[in-house]
Amino acid sequence: MRSVKALRTAKIGYIIISAILCALGILLIAKPDMSLSLIGIIVGIVLIVFGVIKLIGYFSKDLYRLAFQFDLAFGILLIALSVVILIRPENMMSFLCIVLGIAILADGLFKIQTALDARRFGLRTWWLILSLAIIAGVIGAVLVFRPTESARIVTMLLGMSLLAEGILNLCVALCAVKIIRHQQPDVIEIDIE
């Protein structure tokens, strides 16, 4: 039997970071006149933490191998992007919107595949993951191609995309990550004579 400590850490981390993304999204929607530098710093820090959580999730070997299957590359990408954002947070709003929009769109597409895989596994909540993935992907695409240059509206779009991403990841963590205390290892060992 193997330890489920990394899996538990990843699931709890996903839930916490999803809640933080939701709160940050609501904050940006409610207060779109925040300092761009402050937004850049906050988003950069949150993305570094989220990237680390994604890496932990990838190496945790969850039971279904659904929730974290794309998180190695995505975690590294989030960490790299957040470093770029933190270097010059005051001049990053346009870059931040495009990059986060692409990242959220990509994560939505990956989660669509996760939802379809969850359906094949017989998880009853696959449709919820699919619906939220489509919504997050559409909002991510709108953020990339933002139809306006108004800083208030762009900040609100950023908030909506972070909120959608937070809800999507919360749903995936709760619906597709199963922790079984006495989970068997991936390899069955036998003695051959």
PDB file of C-alpha atoms in Angstrom:
ATOM      1  CA  MET A   1       0.000   0.000   0.000  1.00  0.00           C
ATOM      2  CA  ARG A   2       1.201   3.483  -0.701  1.00  0.00           C
ATOM      3  CA  SER A   3       0.828   6.732   1.157  1.00  0.00           C
ATOM      4  CA  VAL A   4      -1.967   9.055   0.159  1.00  0.00           C
ATOM      5  CA  LYS A   5      -0.330  12.086   1.795  1.00  0.00           C
ATOM      6  CA  ALA A   6       0.641  13.732  -1.532  1.00  0.00           C
ATOM      7  CA  LEU A   7      -2.825  13.097  -2.954  1.00  0.00           C
ATOM      8  CA  ARG A   8      -4.503  14.534   0.117  1.00  0.00           C
ATOM      9  CA  THR A   9      -2.180  17.570  -0.044  1.00  0.00           C
ATOM     10  CA  ALA A  10      -3.004  18.053  -3.718  1.00  0.00           C
ATOM     11  CA  LYS A  11      -6.758  17.773  -3.184  1.00  0.00           C
ATOM     12  CA  ILE A  12      -6.780  20.138  -0.219  1.00  0.00           C
ATOM     13  CA  GLY A  13      -4.466  22.507  -2.104  1.00  0.00           C
ATOM     14  CA  TYR A  14      -6.766  22.438  -5.141  1.00  0.00           C
ATOM     15  CA  ILE A  15      -9.765  23.233  -2.945  1.00  0.00           C
ATOM     16  CA  ILE A  16      -7.980  26.093  -1.155  1.00  0.00           C
ATOM     17  CA  ILE A  17      -6.496  27.625  -4.318  1.00  0.00           C
ATOM     18  CA  SER A  18      -9.874  27.290  -6.064  1.00  0.00           C
ATOM     19  CA  ALA A  19     -11.503  29.192  -3.224  1.00  0.00           C
ATOM     20  CA  ILE A  20      -8.770  31.853  -3.469  1.00  0.00           C
ATOM     21  CA  LEU A  21      -9.315  32.139  -7.246  1.00  0.00           C
ATOM     22  CA  CYS A  22     -13.056  32.541  -6.650  1.00  0.00           C
ATOM     23  CA  ALA A  23     -12.479  35.203  -3.988  1.00  0.00           C
ATOM     24  CA  LEU A  24      -9.973  37.042  -6.193  1.00  0.00           C
ATOM     25  CA  GLY A  25     -12.396  36.869  -9.110  1.00  0.00           C
ATOM     26  CA  ILE A  26     -15.230  38.284  -7.007  1.00  0.00           C
ATOM     27  CA  LEU A  27     -12.898  41.021  -5.713  1.00  0.00           C
ATOM     28  CA  LEU A  28     -11.914  42.052  -9.256  1.00  0.00           C
ATOM     29  CA  ILE A  29     -15.545  42.060 -10.385  1.00  0.00           C
ATOM     30  CA  ALA A  30     -16.615  44.133  -7.365  1.00  0.00           C
ATOM     31  CA  LYS A  31     -13.592  46.495  -7.353  1.00  0.00           C
ATOM     32  CA  PRO A  32     -12.441  46.880 -10.976  1.00  0.00           C
ATOM     33  CA  ASP A  33     -10.598  50.124 -10.137  1.00  0.00           C
ATOM     34  CA  MET A  34      -7.863  48.371  -8.129  1.00  0.00           C
ATOM     35  CA  SER A  35      -4.238  49.239  -8.768  1.00  0.00           C
ATOM     36  CA  LEU A  36      -2.895  47.329 -11.764  1.00  0.00           C
ATOM     37  CA  SER A  37       0.371  46.755  -9.930  1.00  0.00           C
ATOM     38  CA  LEU A  38      -1.474  45.243  -6.966  1.00  0.00           C
ATOM     39  CA  ILE A  39      -3.540  43.025  -9.281  1.00  0.00           C
ATOM     40  CA  GLY A  40      -0.341  41.817 -10.979  1.00  0.00           C
ATOM     41  CA  ILE A  41       1.366  41.003  -7.679  1.00  0.00           C
ATOM     42  CA  ILE A  42      -1.654  39.177  -6.232  1.00  0.00           C
ATOM     43  CA  VAL A  43      -2.315  37.180  -9.405  1.00  0.00           C
ATOM     44  CA  GLY A  44       1.397  36.355  -9.747  1.00  0.00           C
ATOM     45  CA  ILE A  45       1.607  34.981  -6.212  1.00  0.00           C
ATOM     46  CA  VAL A  46      -1.627  33.006  -6.574  1.00  0.00           C
ATOM     47  CA  LEU A  47      -0.406  31.509  -9.867  1.00  0.00           C
ATOM     48  CA  ILE A  48       2.906  30.396  -8.356  1.00  0.00           C
ATOM     49  CA  VAL A  49       1.059  28.623  -5.551  1.00  0.00           C
ATOM     50  CA  PHE A  50      -1.392  27.107  -8.030  1.00  0.00           C
ATOM     51  CA  GLY A  51       1.480  25.902 -10.228  1.00  0.00           C
ATOM     52  CA  VAL A  52       3.108  24.183  -7.250  1.00  0.00           C
ATOM     53  CA  ILE A  53      -0.229  22.577  -6.274  1.00  0.00           C
ATOM     54  CA  LYS A  54      -0.646  21.335  -9.854  1.00  0.00           C
ATOM     55  CA  LEU A  55       2.828  19.760  -9.750  1.00  0.00           C
ATOM     56  CA  ILE A  56       2.046  18.060  -6.430  1.00  0.00           C
ATOM     57  CA  GLY A  57      -1.226  16.826  -7.937  1.00  0.00           C
ATOM     58  CA  TYR A  58       0.486  15.420 -11.004  1.00  0.00           C
ATOM     59  CA  PHE A  59       2.927  13.366  -8.939  1.00  0.00           C
ATOM     60  CA  SER A  60       0.294  12.236  -6.404  1.00  0.00           C
ATOM     61  CA  LYS A  61      -1.082   9.315  -8.467  1.00  0.00           C
ATOM     62  CA  ASP A  62      -4.800   9.804  -7.844  1.00  0.00           C
ATOM     63  CA  LEU A  63      -6.996   6.730  -8.175  1.00  0.00           C
ATOM     64  CA  TYR A  64      -8.694   7.571 -11.485  1.00  0.00           C
ATOM     65  CA  ARG A  65      -5.764   9.537 -12.961  1.00  0.00           C
ATOM     66  CA  LEU A  66      -8.284  12.143 -14.157  1.00  0.00           C
ATOM     67  CA  ALA A  67      -7.992  15.355 -12.216  1.00  0.00           C
ATOM     68  CA  PHE A  68      -4.240  15.855 -12.473  1.00  0.00           C
ATOM     69  CA  GLN A  69      -3.395  14.219 -15.801  1.00  0.00           C
ATOM     70  CA  PHE A  70      -2.347  17.471 -17.534  1.00  0.00           C
ATOM     71  CA  ASP A  71      -0.880  19.234 -14.517  1.00  0.00           C
ATOM     72  CA  LEU A  72       2.834  18.672 -15.070  1.00  0.00           C
ATOM     73  CA  ALA A  73       3.131  20.978 -18.067  1.00  0.00           C
ATOM     74  CA  PHE A  74       0.365  23.277 -16.837  1.00  0.00           C
ATOM     75  CA  GLY A  75       1.979  23.681 -13.406  1.00  0.00           C
ATOM     76  CA  ILE A  76       5.348  24.552 -14.952  1.00  0.00           C
ATOM     77  CA  LEU A  77       3.627  27.002 -17.324  1.00  0.00           C
ATOM     78  CA  LEU A  78       1.802  28.740 -14.457  1.00  0.00           C
ATOM     79  CA  ILE A  79       5.006  29.107 -12.441  1.00  0.00           C
ATOM     80  CA  ALA A  80       6.896  30.538 -15.441  1.00  0.00           C
ATOM     81  CA  LEU A  81       4.089  32.979 -16.251  1.00  0.00           C
ATOM     82  CA  SER A  82       3.796  34.136 -12.671  1.00  0.00           C
ATOM     83  CA  VAL A  83       7.527  34.878 -12.509  1.00  0.00           C
ATOM     84  CA  VAL A  84       7.165  37.046 -15.624  1.00  0.00           C
ATOM     85  CA  ILE A  85       4.150  38.805 -14.104  1.00  0.00           C
ATOM     86  CA  LEU A  86       5.921  39.429 -10.789  1.00  0.00           C
ATOM     87  CA  ILE A  87       8.982  40.951 -12.464  1.00  0.00           C
ATOM     88  CA  ARG A  88       6.962  43.897 -13.800  1.00  0.00           C
ATOM     89  CA  PRO A  89       3.452  43.755 -12.322  1.00  0.00           C
ATOM     90  CA  GLU A  90       2.540  47.368 -13.135  1.00  0.00           C
ATOM     91  CA  ASN A  91       2.917  46.936 -16.910  1.00  0.00           C
ATOM     92  CA  MET A  92       1.356  43.509 -17.180  1.00  0.00           C
ATOM     93  CA  MET A  93      -2.409  43.987 -17.531  1.00  0.00           C
ATOM     94  CA  SER A  94      -2.557  43.348 -21.272  1.00  0.00           C
ATOM     95  CA  PHE A  95      -0.050  40.485 -21.049  1.00  0.00           C
ATOM     96  CA  LEU A  96      -1.833  39.106 -17.991  1.00  0.00           C
ATOM     97  CA  CYS A  97      -5.208  39.073 -19.739  1.00  0.00           C
ATOM     98  CA  ILE A  98      -3.910  37.370 -22.860  1.00  0.00           C
ATOM     99  CA  VAL A  99      -1.827  34.798 -21.006  1.00  0.00           C
ATOM    100  CA  LEU A 100      -4.452  34.015 -18.371  1.00  0.00           C
ATOM    101  CA  GLY A 101      -7.114  33.879 -21.051  1.00  0.00           C
ATOM    102  CA  ILE A 102      -5.080  31.337 -23.017  1.00  0.00           C
ATOM    103  CA  ALA A 103      -4.279  29.366 -19.857  1.00  0.00           C
ATOM    104  CA  ILE A 104      -7.926  29.285 -18.772  1.00  0.00           C
ATOM    105  CA  LEU A 105      -9.057  28.373 -22.292  1.00  0.00           C
ATOM    106  CA  ALA A 106      -6.485  25.555 -22.393  1.00  0.00           C
ATOM    107  CA  ASP A 107      -7.461  24.324 -18.931  1.00  0.00           C
ATOM    108  CA  GLY A 108     -11.111  24.362 -19.990  1.00  0.00           C
ATOM    109  CA  LEU A 109     -10.247  22.227 -23.020  1.00  0.00           C
ATOM    110  CA  PHE A 110      -8.222  19.823 -20.875  1.00  0.00           C
ATOM    111  CA  LYS A 111     -11.073  19.584 -18.384  1.00  0.00           C
ATOM    112  CA  ILE A 112     -13.480  18.744 -21.224  1.00  0.00           C
ATOM    113  CA  GLN A 113     -11.317  15.703 -21.858  1.00  0.00           C
ATOM    114  CA  THR A 114     -11.268  14.993 -18.123  1.00  0.00           C
ATOM    115  CA  ALA A 115     -15.083  15.129 -18.086  1.00  0.00           C
ATOM    116  CA  LEU A 116     -15.326  12.700 -20.990  1.00  0.00           C
ATOM    117  CA  ASP A 117     -12.853  10.359 -19.284  1.00  0.00           C
ATOM    118  CA  ALA A 118     -14.872  10.673 -16.060  1.00  0.00           C
ATOM    119  CA  ARG A 119     -17.973   9.620 -17.979  1.00  0.00           C
ATOM    120  CA  ARG A 120     -16.172   6.486 -19.192  1.00  0.00           C
ATOM    121  CA  PHE A 121     -15.179   5.739 -15.589  1.00  0.00           C
ATOM    122  CA  GLY A 122     -18.840   5.999 -14.585  1.00  0.00           C
ATOM    123  CA  LEU A 123     -18.595   9.138 -12.462  1.00  0.00           C
ATOM    124  CA  ARG A 124     -22.083  10.628 -12.227  1.00  0.00           C
ATOM    125  CA  THR A 125     -20.846  14.232 -12.027  1.00  0.00           C
ATOM    126  CA  TRP A 126     -19.019  14.192 -15.378  1.00  0.00           C
ATOM    127  CA  TRP A 127     -21.640  16.509 -16.892  1.00  0.00           C
ATOM    128  CA  LEU A 128     -20.965  19.160 -14.249  1.00  0.00           C
ATOM    129  CA  ILE A 129     -17.244  19.127 -15.020  1.00  0.00           C
ATOM    130  CA  LEU A 130     -18.058  19.335 -18.738  1.00  0.00           C
ATOM    131  CA  SER A 131     -20.447  22.271 -18.305  1.00  0.00           C
ATOM    132  CA  LEU A 132     -18.050  24.235 -16.116  1.00  0.00           C
ATOM    133  CA  ALA A 133     -15.138  23.496 -18.463  1.00  0.00           C
ATOM    134  CA  ILE A 134     -17.072  24.908 -21.420  1.00  0.00           C
ATOM    135  CA  ILE A 135     -18.047  28.029 -19.453  1.00  0.00           C
ATOM    136  CA  ALA A 136     -14.465  28.597 -18.248  1.00  0.00           C
ATOM    137  CA  GLY A 137     -13.106  28.041 -21.753  1.00  0.00           C
ATOM    138  CA  VAL A 138     -15.535  30.542 -23.288  1.00  0.00           C
ATOM    139  CA  ILE A 139     -14.732  33.170 -20.654  1.00  0.00           C
ATOM    140  CA  GLY A 140     -11.004  32.531 -21.174  1.00  0.00           C
ATOM    141  CA  ALA A 141     -11.450  33.064 -24.924  1.00  0.00           C
ATOM    142  CA  VAL A 142     -13.378  36.294 -24.311  1.00  0.00           C
ATOM    143  CA  LEU A 143     -10.531  37.471 -22.079  1.00  0.00           C
ATOM    144  CA  VAL A 144      -7.996  36.814 -24.845  1.00  0.00           C
ATOM    145  CA  PHE A 145     -10.023  38.610 -27.508  1.00  0.00           C
ATOM    146  CA  ARG A 146     -11.418  41.194 -25.098  1.00  0.00           C
ATOM    147  CA  PRO A 147     -13.828  43.341 -27.071  1.00  0.00           C
ATOM    148  CA  THR A 148     -12.911  46.499 -25.191  1.00  0.00           C
ATOM    149  CA  GLU A 149      -9.829  48.286 -23.964  1.00  0.00           C
ATOM    150  CA  SER A 150     -11.555  49.833 -20.946  1.00  0.00           C
ATOM    151  CA  ALA A 151      -9.461  48.966 -17.895  1.00  0.00           C
ATOM    152  CA  ARG A 152     -12.583  48.518 -15.738  1.00  0.00           C
ATOM    153  CA  ILE A 153     -14.190  46.071 -18.130  1.00  0.00           C
ATOM    154  CA  VAL A 154     -10.955  44.160 -18.704  1.00  0.00           C
ATOM    155  CA  THR A 155     -10.467  43.882 -14.937  1.00  0.00           C
ATOM    156  CA  MET A 156     -14.025  42.600 -14.567  1.00  0.00           C
ATOM    157  CA  LEU A 157     -13.428  40.069 -17.380  1.00  0.00           C
ATOM    158  CA  LEU A 158     -10.275  38.951 -15.587  1.00  0.00           C
ATOM    159  CA  GLY A 159     -12.327  38.558 -12.414  1.00  0.00           C
ATOM    160  CA  MET A 160     -14.993  36.519 -14.204  1.00  0.00           C
ATOM    161  CA  SER A 161     -12.362  34.248 -15.735  1.00  0.00           C
ATOM    162  CA  LEU A 162     -10.659  33.669 -12.361  1.00  0.00           C
ATOM    163  CA  LEU A 163     -14.049  32.960 -10.771  1.00  0.00           C
ATOM    164  CA  ALA A 164     -14.943  30.471 -13.529  1.00  0.00           C
ATOM    165  CA  GLU A 165     -11.536  28.779 -13.254  1.00  0.00           C
ATOM    166  CA  GLY A 166     -11.866  28.558  -9.472  1.00  0.00           C
ATOM    167  CA  ILE A 167     -15.318  26.983  -9.674  1.00  0.00           C
ATOM    168  CA  LEU A 168     -14.157  24.549 -12.377  1.00  0.00           C
ATOM    169  CA  ASN A 169     -11.119  23.391 -10.387  1.00  0.00           C
ATOM    170  CA  LEU A 170     -13.153  23.128  -7.181  1.00  0.00           C
ATOM    171  CA  CYS A 171     -15.661  20.914  -8.980  1.00  0.00           C
ATOM    172  CA  VAL A 172     -12.895  18.715 -10.426  1.00  0.00           C
ATOM    173  CA  ALA A 173     -11.189  18.360  -7.044  1.00  0.00           C
ATOM    174  CA  LEU A 174     -14.424  17.408  -5.316  1.00  0.00           C
ATOM    175  CA  CYS A 175     -15.857  15.169  -8.045  1.00  0.00           C
ATOM    176  CA  ALA A 176     -12.871  13.465  -9.682  1.00  0.00           C
ATOM    177  CA  VAL A 177     -10.270  13.057  -6.937  1.00  0.00           C
ATOM    178  CA  LYS A 178     -10.963  10.028  -4.782  1.00  0.00           C
ATOM    179  CA  ILE A 179      -8.765   9.247  -1.814  1.00  0.00           C
ATOM    180  CA  ILE A 180      -8.825   5.652  -0.669  1.00  0.00           C
ATOM    181  CA  ARG A 181      -6.897   5.077   2.530  1.00  0.00           C
ATOM    182  CA  HIS A 182      -5.564   1.677   1.540  1.00  0.00           C
ATOM    183  CA  GLN A 183      -5.034   2.328  -2.157  1.00  0.00           C
ATOM    184  CA  GLN A 184      -3.122  -0.457  -3.845  1.00  0.00           C
ATOM    185  CA  PRO A 185       0.066   0.287  -5.770  1.00  0.00           C
ATOM    186  CA  ASP A 186       0.065   0.573  -9.564  1.00  0.00           C
ATOM    187  CA  VAL A 187       2.155  -2.566  -9.964  1.00  0.00           C
ATOM    188  CA  ILE A 188       1.224  -5.973  -8.673  1.00  0.00           C
ATOM    189  CA  GLU A 189       4.279  -7.891  -7.562  1.00  0.00           C
ATOM    190  CA  ILE A 190       4.407 -11.646  -7.989  1.00  0.00           C
ATOM    191  CA  ASP A 191       7.080 -14.246  -7.489  1.00  0.00           C
ATOM    192  CA  ILE A 192       7.853 -16.360 -10.526  1.00  0.00           C
ATOM    193  CA  GLU A 193       9.706 -19.617 -10.062  1.00  0.00           C
TER     194      GLU A 193
END
